[in-house]
Structures are given as structure tokens and as C-alpha cells.
Tab-separated table of C-alpha atoms in Angstrom:
chain	number	residue	atom	x	y	z
A	1	ILE	CA	0.000	0.000	0.000
A	2	SER	CA	1.350	3.393	-0.982
A	3	THR	CA	0.536	6.510	1.032
A	4	THR	CA	2.556	8.958	-1.061
A	5	GLY	CA	-0.523	10.264	-2.891
A	6	ASP	CA	-3.859	11.643	-1.757
A	7	ALA	CA	-5.201	8.165	-1.060
A	8	PRO	CA	-3.646	4.731	-0.503
A	9	ALA	CA	-3.168	2.621	-3.610
A	10	LYS	CA	-2.825	-1.138	-3.835
A	11	TYR	CA	-0.268	-2.968	-5.953
A	12	THR	CA	0.342	-6.611	-6.744
A	13	LYS	CA	4.128	-6.362	-7.021
A	14	ALA	CA	6.874	-4.359	-5.279
A	15	ILE	CA	10.519	-3.835	-6.238
A	16	SER	CA	12.895	-2.888	-3.416
A	17	THR	CA	16.095	-0.998	-4.236
A	18	ILE	CA	17.112	-0.207	-0.658
A	19	SER	CA	20.046	-1.991	0.989
A	20	SER	CA	19.591	-5.666	1.756
A	21	ARG	CA	20.169	-5.161	5.489
A	22	VAL	CA	17.497	-2.479	5.732
A	23	LEU	CA	15.072	-4.627	3.741
A	24	SER	CA	15.700	-7.551	6.082
A	25	THR	CA	14.902	-5.316	9.057
A	26	LEU	CA	11.746	-3.877	7.474
A	27	THR	CA	10.448	-7.381	6.815
A	28	SER	CA	10.889	-8.322	10.500
A	29	ASN	CA	13.946	-10.392	9.613
A	30	ALA	CA	11.908	-12.689	7.386
A	31	LEU	CA	14.839	-12.492	4.946
A	32	PRO	CA	17.787	-13.387	7.209
A	33	THR	CA	20.214	-14.029	4.358
A	34	LEU	CA	19.928	-10.413	3.226
A	35	ALA	CA	21.115	-9.213	6.627
A	36	GLU	CA	24.499	-10.877	6.094
A	37	THR	CA	25.838	-8.444	3.482
A	38	HIS	CA	28.389	-6.141	5.106
A	39	SER	CA	28.588	-2.511	3.954
A	40	VAL	CA	31.155	0.221	4.591
A	41	THR	CA	30.819	3.904	5.424
A	42	VAL	CA	32.376	6.638	3.288
A	43	MET	CA	33.012	10.308	4.041
A	44	VAL	CA	32.546	12.420	0.914
A	45	VAL	CA	34.352	15.769	0.912
A	46	ASN	CA	33.551	18.244	-1.876
A	47	LEU	CA	35.950	21.133	-2.371
A	48	TYR	CA	35.663	24.149	-4.675
A	49	PHE	CA	38.688	26.204	-5.716
A	50	LYS	CA	38.421	29.500	-7.585
A	51	ASP	CA	41.425	28.661	-9.756
A	52	PRO	CA	40.131	26.804	-12.867
A	53	HIS	CA	43.607	25.455	-13.600
A	54	ILE	CA	44.605	24.171	-10.177
A	55	LEU	CA	44.761	20.488	-11.169
A	56	PRO	CA	48.156	19.354	-12.498
A	57	GLU	CA	46.482	16.526	-14.409
A	58	ARG	CA	43.225	16.289	-16.340
A	59	GLY	CA	40.787	13.405	-16.359
A	60	PHE	CA	38.166	11.661	-14.264
A	61	GLY	CA	40.370	11.293	-11.185
A	62	TYR	CA	42.002	8.295	-9.524
A	63	LEU	CA	41.470	5.502	-7.013
A	64	ILE	CA	43.955	4.575	-4.307
A	65	PRO	CA	44.676	0.824	-4.063
A	66	ARG	CA	45.202	-1.019	-0.787
A	67	SER	CA	48.836	-1.611	-1.720
A	68	ILE	CA	49.707	2.073	-1.188
A	69	PRO	CA	51.815	2.359	2.010
A	70	PHE	CA	50.286	4.079	5.044
A	71	ALA	CA	52.904	6.832	4.827
A	72	GLN	CA	51.469	7.815	1.446
A	73	ASN	CA	47.848	7.584	2.557
A	74	PRO	CA	47.520	8.142	6.336
A	75	GLU	CA	44.035	9.643	5.862
A	76	ARG	CA	42.840	6.317	4.443
A	77	ALA	CA	41.453	7.932	1.316
A	78	LEU	CA	39.717	5.789	-1.288
A	79	GLY	CA	40.096	8.107	-4.237
A	80	VAL	CA	39.726	11.559	-5.755
A	81	VAL	CA	37.284	12.655	-8.463
A	82	PHE	CA	38.028	15.686	-10.648
A	83	ASP	CA	34.391	16.789	-10.870
A	84	SER	CA	35.016	19.748	-13.157
A	85	ASP	CA	36.614	17.411	-15.708
A	86	ALA	CA	34.363	14.396	-15.154
A	87	VAL	CA	31.159	16.309	-15.943
A	88	LYS	CA	31.974	19.268	-18.150
A	89	GLY	CA	29.573	22.130	-18.769
A	90	GLN	CA	27.663	21.715	-15.510
A	91	ASP	CA	28.767	25.006	-13.924
A	92	THR	CA	28.212	28.653	-14.696
A	93	ALA	CA	31.032	29.836	-12.415
A	94	SER	CA	34.693	29.432	-13.219
A	95	GLY	CA	36.759	27.269	-10.895
A	96	THR	CA	37.615	23.681	-10.021
A	97	LYS	CA	35.519	21.159	-8.099
A	98	VAL	CA	37.132	18.106	-6.523
A	99	THR	CA	35.689	15.270	-4.428
A	100	VAL	CA	37.784	13.272	-1.982
A	101	MET	CA	36.384	9.991	-0.617
A	102	LEU	CA	37.656	8.778	2.754
A	103	GLY	CA	37.144	5.682	4.862
A	104	GLY	CA	35.386	2.680	3.406
A	105	HIS	CA	36.906	-0.627	4.481
A	106	TRP	CA	39.641	1.265	6.353
A	107	TRP	CA	37.032	2.438	8.861
A	108	ASP	CA	35.441	-0.938	9.570
A	109	ALA	CA	36.653	-0.955	13.173
A	110	PHE	CA	35.764	2.697	13.865
A	111	ASP	CA	33.155	3.507	16.518
A	112	ALA	CA	33.109	7.204	15.526
A	113	TYR	CA	34.062	9.142	12.419
A	114	PRO	CA	35.917	12.436	11.818
A	115	ASP	CA	33.829	15.605	12.041
A	116	GLU	CA	33.423	18.037	9.146
A	117	GLU	CA	36.479	20.134	9.980
A	118	GLU	CA	38.654	17.039	10.283
A	119	GLY	CA	37.251	15.709	7.034
A	120	VAL	CA	38.158	18.888	5.146
A	121	ASN	CA	41.661	18.935	6.629
A	122	MET	CA	42.184	15.291	5.715
A	123	ALA	CA	40.971	15.887	2.156
A	124	ARG	CA	43.259	18.890	1.762
A	125	ALA	CA	46.183	16.812	3.038
A	126	VAL	CA	45.444	14.183	0.385
A	127	LEU	CA	45.353	16.795	-2.381
A	128	HIS	CA	48.567	18.400	-1.146
A	129	ARG	CA	50.455	15.111	-0.953
A	130	HIS	CA	49.265	13.647	-4.240
A	131	LEU	CA	48.660	16.717	-6.427
A	132	LYS	CA	50.710	19.454	-4.707
A	133	ILE	CA	47.571	21.575	-4.196
A	134	SER	CA	48.034	23.884	-1.205
A	135	ASP	CA	45.384	26.537	-1.990
A	136	LYS	CA	42.563	27.011	0.501
A	137	PRO	CA	39.205	25.980	-0.976
A	138	ALA	CA	36.610	28.720	-1.381
A	139	ALA	CA	33.806	26.349	-0.378
A	140	THR	CA	33.524	22.858	1.103
A	141	ARG	CA	30.828	20.334	1.905
A	142	VAL	CA	31.187	17.163	3.954
A	143	SER	CA	28.771	14.270	4.219
A	144	ILE	CA	28.914	10.846	5.862
A	145	GLN	CA	27.369	8.111	3.738
A	146	ARG	CA	26.760	5.346	6.265
A	147	ASN	CA	26.846	1.746	5.073
A	148	CYS	CA	26.724	2.924	1.470
A	149	ILE	CA	28.960	0.382	-0.315
A	150	PRO	CA	28.150	-3.335	0.060
A	151	GLN	CA	31.127	-5.665	0.277
A	152	TYR	CA	30.777	-8.854	-1.760
A	153	THR	CA	32.677	-11.279	0.441
A	154	VAL	CA	33.276	-14.969	-0.284
A	155	GLY	CA	29.950	-16.767	-0.604
A	156	HIS	CA	27.974	-13.744	-1.825
A	157	GLU	CA	26.487	-15.530	-4.835
A	158	SER	CA	25.420	-18.484	-2.688
A	159	ARG	CA	23.761	-16.090	-0.243
A	160	MET	CA	21.874	-14.416	-3.082
A	161	GLN	CA	20.664	-17.804	-4.284
A	162	ALA	CA	19.414	-18.513	-0.753
A	163	ALA	CA	17.808	-15.050	-0.647
A	164	HIS	CA	15.842	-15.920	-3.781
A	165	VAL	CA	14.402	-18.920	-1.943
A	166	ASP	CA	13.601	-16.753	1.096
A	167	LEU	CA	11.831	-14.148	-1.041
A	168	MET	CA	9.714	-16.768	-2.799
A	169	ARG	CA	8.823	-18.475	0.464
A	170	GLU	CA	7.839	-15.308	2.312
A	171	PHE	CA	6.348	-13.176	-0.465
A	172	LYS	CA	5.297	-15.686	-3.123
A	173	GLY	CA	6.881	-13.728	-5.973
A	174	LYS	CA	5.323	-10.400	-4.987
A	175	LEU	CA	8.601	-8.788	-3.863
A	176	ALA	CA	11.644	-8.373	-6.109
A	177	VAL	CA	14.969	-6.674	-5.415
A	178	ALA	CA	17.510	-4.623	-7.358
A	179	GLY	CA	20.359	-2.318	-6.381
A	180	ASN	CA	23.954	-2.439	-5.225
A	181	SER	CA	23.414	-5.032	-2.484
A	182	TYR	CA	22.697	-7.832	-4.908
A	183	THR	CA	24.221	-8.208	-8.377
A	184	GLY	CA	26.804	-5.419	-8.657
A	185	VAL	CA	27.767	-2.310	-6.702
A	186	GLY	CA	28.420	0.090	-9.594
A	187	LEU	CA	25.993	2.500	-11.249
A	188	ASN	CA	25.974	0.460	-14.457
A	189	ASP	CA	25.212	-2.684	-12.431
A	190	CYS	CA	22.265	-1.016	-10.712
A	191	VAL	CA	20.790	0.339	-13.954
A	192	ARG	CA	21.164	-3.074	-15.555
A	193	ALA	CA	19.569	-4.833	-12.576
A	194	ALA	CA	16.577	-2.477	-12.682
A	195	ARG	CA	16.099	-3.140	-16.387
A	196	ASP	CA	16.472	-6.875	-15.957
A	197	VAL	CA	13.892	-7.023	-13.180
A	198	VAL	CA	11.302	-4.941	-15.045
A	199	MET	CA	11.797	-6.713	-18.376
A	200	GLY	CA	11.785	-10.085	-16.660
A	201	MET	CA	8.562	-9.282	-14.818
A	202	LYS	CA	6.928	-8.266	-18.097
A	203	ARG	CA	8.001	-11.560	-19.669
A	204	GLY	CA	6.971	-13.533	-16.618
A	205	THR	CA	10.446	-14.982	-16.051
A	206	VAL	CA	11.492	-12.927	-13.009
A	207	SER	CA	9.882	-13.033	-9.564
A	208	THR	CA	12.665	-11.929	-7.190
A	209	GLY	CA	15.466	-10.458	-9.327
A	210	LEU	CA	17.823	-13.104	-7.961
A	211	GLU	CA	16.786	-16.073	-10.096
A	212	ASP	CA	20.106	-16.223	-11.901
A	213	ALA	CA	22.434	-14.956	-9.176
A	214	GLY	CA	25.801	-16.551	-9.818
A	215	ARG	CA	24.607	-18.734	-12.664
A	216	LYS	CA	24.005	-16.929	-15.950
A	217	ASP	CA	23.109	-13.625	-17.534
A	218	LEU	CA	19.446	-13.225	-18.446
A	219	TYR	CA	19.822	-11.077	-21.517
A	220	VAL	CA	23.344	-11.168	-22.950
A	221	GLN	CA	24.491	-14.571	-24.107
A	222	VAL	CA	28.114	-14.633	-25.251
A	223	THR	CA	29.458	-17.634	-27.167
A	224	LEU	CA	33.227	-17.657	-27.453
A	225	PRO	CA	34.701	-18.988	-30.728
A	226	SER	CA	36.479	-22.309	-30.690
A	227	ALA	CA	40.189	-22.678	-31.445
A	228	ALA	CA	39.337	-24.047	-34.900
A	229	GLU	CA	37.096	-21.069	-35.656
A	230	ILE	CA	39.780	-18.638	-34.532
A	231	ASP	CA	42.360	-20.382	-36.719
A	232	ALA	CA	40.011	-20.340	-39.727
A	233	GLU	CA	39.306	-16.623	-39.254
A	234	THR	CA	43.029	-15.884	-38.934
A	235	ARG	CA	43.735	-17.763	-42.169
A	236	ARG	CA	40.929	-15.925	-43.946
A	237	ARG	CA	42.276	-12.527	-42.916
A	238	GLU	CA	45.771	-13.474	-43.970
A	239	GLY	CA	44.471	-14.588	-47.348
A	240	ARG	CA	45.197	-18.261	-46.798
A	241	SER	CA	42.808	-21.071	-47.595
């Protein structure tokens, strides 16, 4: 039942895109498998500099791998996005926007997180160390995204297969799921999952969105050529019979 309009409306099917842990809680733990997916918290720090040419490099930005020594990443940053380059033409004011992401798996054992001032100072330290940017930002914004990135640990696919069974048992095909807790954490994964669920429901082949978790792809079937076919194609291109 929806209460977002003037009057409640009834539906025969629901698609949940919230995190699996939250969904498990909202269903009174009727979906225990979904509560097992661990997620990490990220601090997002947005900085604006008046200088439009402050970045020494151009591009989307960069990620910081786990292999980087602590001395080179004591703030436990995950990466930096060059927003002004990544999405051009979005601003009317001249300048440079940068986003620094902190925490993630590095903060798993934390009971508390840095405050806004600490977050800005940590982000500026990252930019100074990696990009030699020492200018003071003209504007900043800090936000804590709690439990925002699911971690697909060993056994994730098996858990999703079990979750499919749980969903069918408890909701008889009336509740489906999509989003970053299930079949991919990236934006492209989430868009694809939403499409797959809707198209599958229209065709009558999808009830939970997890039917093929870990087994096959519903819509893109790729057949790799055999060694003989590759050899024949190579000969054809080289002009040999």
C-alpha cells in the first residue's frame, strides 16, 4: 500500500532498491540471508577552488589501491574525483571542483568518524600530498554516507541464491529486489539490474530479481569462438585457404 498520494493505492508487485540489510529489518527479519551483506561507510568531501587550472592533471580522477603504504595515505582515502573534468559544462562559475572519498573498508573498526572540519583537513592533506595543491578551498561540503557500499565477500552468490528462496517463500513472488546489495555495486550494475527485473517481470520470467544470481546472464548470451574457428578466421584474414 502506498501513502505517497492523496489516497492509498494497492499494488500486486513491489521492487525494493534499498540496501539488503534495511530490507531484512523492514520485513521483520523474514529475509535473514539479506542481513548478512556487510557494507562500509564513506566520508565524501567536496571542495571548490576558484582557480580553474589548479589540477596538475586532467581526467576523471584516480582511485587509491590497498597496496599504497600508510605513509602515502595516512588519511585512508579511497580516491579523488576531478568533478570539473568528469562532468563538463555543468557550472556557470569558473573554478575547479574536486571530491575526496575517505574511509570505506579502512574504517570498519571505527566507533566514531571524523567531524566536518577534520574531514576537510584530511581531504586537503590528500590533495597536497598527491597533487601538490596547497590553496585554501573557497567552499567545502562534507557528508557521511553510512553503510553505502556493500562488500561482496566470499559466498555472496550463494547467499543471493538462498535469498531468492527466502523471497519466494515469504512473499510468493510479490517482492523483487535490485540495487547495489545484490548483483553489482556500480551505477551500471544497478541500472542493468533495474532493467532486468522490469523486463523479466513483463516476460513472466522474473519473480525476485535473484533467479540467476551466480549462474548466468538473463539477456546477454556470449558464445566464445572455438580454437578451430579462430584459426580459420586468422587464415581468412591473412588470405590463406
